[in-house]
Amino acid sequence: MFRSIEISVGLFVGIGLAALFMLAMQASNLGSFTSEGSYQVSARFVNIGGLKVKSAVKVSGVKIGQVADIDYDSNTFEAVVVMNIEDKFSQFPRDTIASIFTSGLLGEQYIGLEPGGDIKLLENQSEIRHTQSAMVLEQLIGQFLFSKSKDK
Amino acid sequence: MKALINSVSRLGRGTIFLSKILAGIPQLFLRFQLVVQQVYSVGVQTLFITLIAGLFVGMVLALQLYYTLTTFGATDTLGMIVDLSLVRELGPVVAALLFAGRAGSALTAEIGLMKATEQLSGLEMMAVDPVHRIIAPRFLAGFISMPLLAAIFSAVGILGAYSVGVDLLGVDSGAFWSQIQAKVDFYDDVMNGIIKSVVFGFIVSWIAVFEGYDCIPTSEGVARATTRTVVHSSLAVLAMDFVLTAIMYQ
């Protein structure tokens, strides 16, 4: 009698742990990206818009890393964004351009890298010099209205 | 005024009772089969209702959200929304409500009847502490079972949503999983859900064993204690859920 109870309790705990494992690996981001095996690159932006920690870093639309830290440098009045990039994507020229894009009109913001032509490569802890800030919709509308009223 | 003093003294008794239970738990690891037996009656026997409820909650969530999301052309996010609602809220809360109804009421009735038929006094006569022998294993079993049940509820719910969303309504299978893996964070979402279910397991088990131990030892007293267990633990779960959510997702 006690043996069958043991078996069913074992099954119950097993199913429970399997469910936890499934939630961890299949139903969350744990299985998809690990911060080990990555190197850090920083970039300065005048305006980062709605960029957040864990936003994606993409090249040609392929996700190669994520934003690790966002800080504000009060000497230069710029935002400093540190990103983790996976080790297998280590071949980026020194003059790579980092821009902040929006996926879709109202979607999430991410950092898009465009490789340049330099022979020297980006290394761990190096800084991307060429950056382009986020497009802020309100500013664009403001500029548009301003230029319209000037035309008249 | 008398009612107020009564409820404050009940709270005090409950807290002292809890400290006795916690003091009795280390000894249980020497006689772990007591706990295994209780995991069977508390956890395994709640498994079936949890599976069925999780499956249908996931399926109906997918169905409802699909009709709303089609108006925005955003049906690809179906899996993500279902997953977030399940692991953050519905998994821990609904599993805890089912647990209170299925296992908590049974615990109270069992302990209450033991008290009414003087089995607990009998144990005391034999110099066996009923809190250590009867109450602590049941409390620990509830505490262990609850997170597992909540995880099973969420996992089955996601599978139910997958079967309705992908197989029935034609959402793309790749978009379903990739949206989930891109937007659901393991620590912020899944772990916080597990923490919630641990807290709920603690509360429901505590209320259930206390109501049973504290009941008036008559058939009417046991009936009222059982009702109180279900009502109080459901309300406590919902209130704690609000507090925990406010702390976790500021």
XYZ file of C-alpha atoms in Angstrom:
402
model
C 0.000 0.000 0.000
C 2.704 2.455 0.996
C 4.702 1.488 -2.081
C 1.974 2.661 -4.475
C 1.726 5.939 -2.559
C 5.473 6.385 -2.949
C 5.224 5.785 -6.683
C 2.399 8.256 -7.194
C 4.108 10.921 -5.032
C 7.277 10.369 -7.060
C 5.289 10.790 -10.279
C 3.663 13.956 -8.919
C 6.980 15.541 -7.941
C 8.460 14.443 -11.274
C 5.635 16.038 -13.266
C 5.929 19.188 -11.158
C 9.657 19.489 -11.772
C 9.136 18.768 -15.481
C 6.595 21.603 -15.587
C 9.081 23.936 -13.892
C 11.750 22.869 -16.376
C 9.391 23.518 -19.267
C 8.512 26.978 -17.930
C 12.219 27.726 -17.587
C 13.539 26.436 -20.890
C 10.601 26.604 -23.300
C 8.338 29.309 -21.914
C 10.870 31.983 -20.948
C 14.043 33.594 -22.215
C 16.368 31.407 -20.132
C 17.044 28.924 -22.918
C 17.643 31.515 -25.614
C 20.412 33.822 -24.420
C 23.187 33.422 -21.897
C 25.457 36.259 -20.840
C 28.459 33.953 -20.507
C 30.495 33.650 -23.648
C 29.953 37.304 -24.491
C 31.996 40.501 -24.606
C 31.042 44.040 -23.663
C 31.000 47.078 -25.913
C 29.805 50.543 -24.942
C 28.352 53.383 -26.992
C 27.289 56.961 -26.271
C 23.987 58.369 -27.478
C 22.499 61.859 -27.240
C 19.058 60.323 -26.778
C 18.214 56.655 -26.255
C 14.431 57.061 -26.523
C 12.702 54.033 -24.977
C 15.706 51.718 -24.916
C 15.787 49.468 -21.839
C 18.154 47.014 -20.197
C 17.728 43.651 -22.005
C 16.684 45.328 -25.265
C 18.050 43.475 -28.268
C 21.258 44.258 -30.159
C 20.876 43.297 -33.797
C 22.937 43.164 -36.974
C 21.048 42.823 -40.258
C 18.009 41.986 -38.146
C 19.740 39.074 -36.394
C 19.850 39.241 -32.608
C 23.468 38.990 -31.450
C 23.266 40.324 -27.907
C 21.419 42.517 -25.456
C 21.762 45.785 -23.561
C 23.467 45.136 -20.226
C 23.466 48.563 -18.623
C 22.317 52.118 -19.273
C 23.901 55.087 -17.513
C 24.081 58.865 -17.895
C 27.396 60.687 -18.153
C 26.854 64.116 -16.580
C 30.164 65.465 -17.957
C 29.321 65.002 -21.616
C 25.513 65.018 -21.179
C 25.193 61.733 -23.009
C 23.663 58.359 -22.292
C 26.163 55.502 -22.014
C 24.826 52.140 -23.139
C 26.779 48.962 -22.381
C 25.832 45.911 -24.433
C 26.761 42.230 -24.229
C 27.514 40.666 -27.598
C 27.944 36.919 -28.008
C 31.497 35.734 -28.568
C 30.784 34.034 -31.860
C 29.947 37.466 -33.341
C 33.314 39.050 -32.604
C 34.282 40.241 -36.082
C 33.114 43.871 -35.983
C 35.299 46.640 -37.449
C 36.294 49.504 -35.150
C 34.164 52.018 -37.120
C 30.894 50.123 -36.767
C 27.857 52.414 -36.453
C 25.382 51.856 -33.624
C 21.884 53.271 -34.134
C 18.701 52.999 -32.125
C 15.830 51.722 -34.214
C 12.210 50.937 -33.535
C 10.710 47.643 -34.669
C 7.484 48.709 -36.332
C 5.954 52.127 -35.772
C 5.116 51.611 -32.100
C 7.228 48.544 -31.342
C 10.162 48.022 -29.020
C 13.423 49.841 -29.529
C 16.673 48.010 -30.188
C 20.267 48.799 -31.118
C 21.147 48.086 -34.725
C 24.827 47.734 -35.633
C 26.112 48.477 -39.132
C 29.638 47.170 -39.732
C 32.108 49.660 -41.199
C 35.315 49.092 -43.170
C 38.133 49.383 -40.632
C 40.715 46.576 -40.443
C 40.961 46.816 -36.654
C 38.213 45.013 -34.751
C 36.077 45.928 -31.725
C 37.367 44.286 -28.578
C 36.042 43.701 -25.072
C 35.380 47.021 -23.229
C 35.955 49.109 -26.365
C 33.643 51.914 -27.384
C 31.658 52.385 -30.563
C 32.390 55.972 -31.710
C 29.782 56.429 -34.410
C 26.282 56.456 -33.031
C 22.887 57.654 -34.101
C 20.228 58.535 -31.535
C 16.704 57.263 -31.280
C 14.022 58.770 -33.443
C 11.586 60.568 -31.161
C 8.179 60.775 -32.782
C 7.177 64.005 -31.002
C 10.303 65.812 -32.246
C 9.657 64.663 -35.793
C 6.060 65.871 -35.671
C 7.239 69.139 -34.126
C 9.792 69.668 -36.904
C 7.201 68.812 -39.522
C 4.684 71.309 -38.146
C 7.395 73.954 -37.784
C 8.556 73.586 -41.383
C 4.924 73.630 -42.581
C 4.205 76.922 -40.845
C 7.419 78.400 -42.282
C 6.266 77.579 -45.826
C 3.259 79.869 -45.570
C -15.830 44.753 20.802
C -16.022 41.149 21.915
C -15.793 40.012 18.313
C -12.678 42.119 17.830
C -10.954 40.656 20.883
C -11.978 37.194 19.697
C -10.435 37.618 16.268
C -7.239 39.163 17.668
C -6.856 36.256 20.080
C -7.475 33.808 17.211
C -4.702 35.512 15.259
C -2.423 35.213 18.267
C -3.265 31.526 18.736
C -2.671 30.960 15.039
C 0.767 32.556 15.211
C 1.813 30.582 18.291
C 0.503 27.449 16.585
C 2.574 28.270 13.482
C 5.741 28.652 15.544
C 5.068 25.231 17.113
C 4.645 23.698 13.659
C 7.847 25.269 12.386
C 9.702 24.005 15.450
C 8.403 20.513 14.676
C 9.487 20.482 11.032
C 13.221 19.602 11.472
C 12.276 16.335 13.227
C 10.164 15.380 10.235
C 13.194 14.703 8.076
C 13.878 11.672 10.280
C 10.397 10.301 9.506
C 9.940 11.575 6.012
C 7.417 8.884 5.043
C 4.830 10.799 7.106
C 5.327 13.740 4.757
C 5.276 11.528 1.647
C 1.925 10.104 2.731
C 0.543 13.616 3.147
C 1.966 14.804 -0.189
C -0.081 11.958 -1.638
C -3.370 13.071 -0.083
C -2.692 16.812 -0.430
C -0.777 17.022 -3.705
C -1.399 13.942 -5.824
C -5.132 13.965 -5.248
C -5.286 17.653 -6.235
C -3.292 16.944 -9.391
C -6.252 15.852 -11.506
C -8.414 18.933 -10.884
C -5.338 21.149 -11.441
C -4.568 19.523 -14.791
C -8.130 19.845 -16.056
C -8.545 23.408 -14.786
C -5.177 24.502 -16.190
C -5.952 23.034 -19.587
C -9.326 24.769 -19.846
C -8.085 28.104 -18.477
C -5.290 28.107 -21.074
C -7.698 27.165 -23.849
C -10.284 29.822 -22.987
C -7.575 32.486 -22.580
C -6.267 31.684 -26.057
C -9.789 31.804 -27.499
C -10.733 35.103 -25.866
C -7.447 36.832 -26.613
C -7.456 35.626 -30.207
C -10.731 37.429 -30.970
C -9.472 40.630 -29.325
C -6.036 40.473 -30.905
C -7.356 39.935 -34.437
C -8.854 43.438 -34.317
C -5.286 44.763 -33.876
C -3.709 42.237 -36.217
C -1.469 41.105 -33.368
C -2.359 37.424 -33.039
C 1.348 36.513 -33.083
C 1.620 37.806 -29.522
C -1.057 35.350 -28.341
C 1.410 32.888 -26.796
C 3.292 35.630 -24.991
C 0.169 37.153 -23.430
C -1.195 33.771 -22.357
C 2.187 32.780 -20.912
C 2.582 36.048 -18.987
C -0.953 35.913 -17.563
C -0.453 32.297 -16.528
C 2.991 32.401 -14.922
C 2.483 35.789 -13.276
C -1.099 35.622 -12.048
C -3.461 32.838 -12.984
C -1.129 29.901 -12.358
C -0.316 30.707 -8.719
C -3.725 32.233 -7.850
C -6.123 29.769 -9.460
C -4.002 26.801 -8.397
C -4.046 28.163 -4.822
C -7.835 28.627 -4.927
C -8.298 25.073 -6.204
C -5.823 23.870 -3.593
C -7.780 25.618 -0.827
C -11.029 24.091 -2.036
C -9.761 20.583 -2.676
C -6.926 20.018 -0.191
C -7.371 22.747 2.448
C -10.971 21.820 3.232
C -10.050 18.135 3.459
C -7.176 18.923 5.850
C -9.434 20.960 8.140
C -12.185 18.341 8.147
C -9.718 15.526 8.842
C -7.964 17.293 11.712
C -11.290 18.601 13.071
C -12.775 15.106 13.116
C -9.639 13.772 14.808
C -10.199 16.412 17.484
C -13.945 15.674 17.737
C -13.318 11.939 18.136
C -10.571 12.689 20.681
C -7.803 11.090 18.660
C -5.589 14.110 19.265
C -6.146 13.855 23.027
C -5.397 10.140 22.713
C -2.033 10.903 21.149
C -1.272 13.362 23.930
C -2.120 10.647 26.483
C 0.558 8.480 24.837
C 3.034 11.387 25.171
C 3.043 11.953 21.409
C 2.761 15.619 20.477
C -0.099 15.823 17.929
C 1.376 18.999 16.453
C 4.554 17.137 15.533
C 2.941 13.863 14.531
C -0.253 15.034 12.786
C -0.102 18.732 11.972
C 3.499 19.384 10.889
C 3.608 16.685 8.145
C 0.356 18.017 6.660
C 1.611 21.589 6.732
C 4.940 20.696 5.126
C 3.177 18.589 2.473
C 0.973 21.531 1.502
C 3.992 23.804 1.412
C 5.828 21.401 -0.930
C 2.854 20.619 -3.175
C 1.618 24.127 -3.889
C 4.534 25.408 -6.073
C 4.546 22.140 -8.029
C 0.789 22.378 -8.628
C 1.101 26.011 -9.748
C 3.918 25.133 -12.164
C 1.881 22.238 -13.566
C -1.134 24.533 -13.925
C 0.866 27.110 -15.909
C 2.616 24.532 -18.100
C -0.614 22.711 -18.942
C -2.316 26.065 -19.563
C 0.341 27.021 -22.115
C -0.070 23.666 -23.835
C -3.852 24.210 -23.882
C -3.366 27.668 -25.370
C -1.020 26.146 -27.958
C -3.554 23.524 -28.973
C -6.331 26.110 -29.383
C -4.218 28.948 -30.782
C -2.001 27.029 -33.169
C -3.938 23.906 -34.057
C -7.453 25.345 -34.055
C -7.178 29.066 -34.870
C -4.086 28.967 -37.072
C -1.580 31.154 -35.202
C 1.936 30.422 -36.468
C 3.689 27.891 -34.236
C 7.095 29.564 -34.575
C 5.700 33.005 -33.723
C 3.899 31.496 -30.711
C 7.097 30.179 -29.119
C 9.525 32.885 -30.289
C 7.334 35.666 -28.875
C 7.207 33.768 -25.584
C 10.966 33.254 -25.453
C 11.680 36.857 -26.425
C 9.349 38.575 -23.959
C 8.944 36.309 -20.921
C 11.806 36.766 -18.510
C 12.807 33.830 -16.345
C 13.654 35.796 -13.218
C 11.099 38.621 -13.437
C 8.146 36.522 -14.550
C 8.603 32.805 -13.900
C 10.540 33.072 -10.626
C 8.186 35.692 -9.216
C 5.272 33.390 -10.026
C 7.002 30.565 -8.164
C 7.646 32.839 -5.165
C 3.946 33.719 -5.173
C 2.924 30.062 -5.180
C 5.318 29.301 -2.295
C 3.728 32.102 -0.252
C 0.218 30.905 -1.131
C 1.112 27.331 -0.188
C 2.317 28.570 3.182
C -0.827 30.635 3.834
C -3.380 28.043 2.719
C -1.702 25.177 4.613
C -1.389 27.311 7.724
C -5.052 28.386 7.687
C -6.240 24.838 6.935
C -4.362 23.092 9.739
C -5.065 25.872 12.224
C -8.813 25.899 11.558
C -8.894 22.133 11.999
C -6.882 22.191 15.212
C -8.777 25.162 16.641
C -12.321 24.065 15.733
C -15.116 23.424 18.205
C -15.083 19.608 18.452
C -18.645 18.982 17.350
C -20.014 18.051 13.943
C -21.305 21.595 13.510
C -17.977 23.057 14.619
C -16.066 20.949 12.078
C -18.470 22.009 9.322
C -18.022 25.676 10.176
C -14.249 25.341 10.409
C -14.156 23.743 6.948
C -16.183 26.582 5.462
C -13.953 29.131 7.179
C -10.842 27.471 5.742
C -12.082 27.824 2.175
C -13.370 31.383 2.621
C -10.440 32.737 4.622
C -7.704 31.122 2.568
C -9.289 32.250 -0.711
C -9.522 35.824 0.542
C -6.004 35.674 1.995
C -4.626 34.376 -1.317
C -6.291 37.161 -3.309
C -5.188 39.868 -0.879
C -1.605 38.559 -0.684
C -1.566 38.346 -4.469
C -2.244 42.071 -4.683
C 0.462 42.857 -2.127
C 3.042 40.595 -3.792
C 2.255 41.952 -7.256
C 2.626 45.515 -5.975
C 6.034 44.643 -4.500
C 7.300 42.616 -7.465
C 6.300 44.685 -10.481
C 6.787 48.278 -9.401
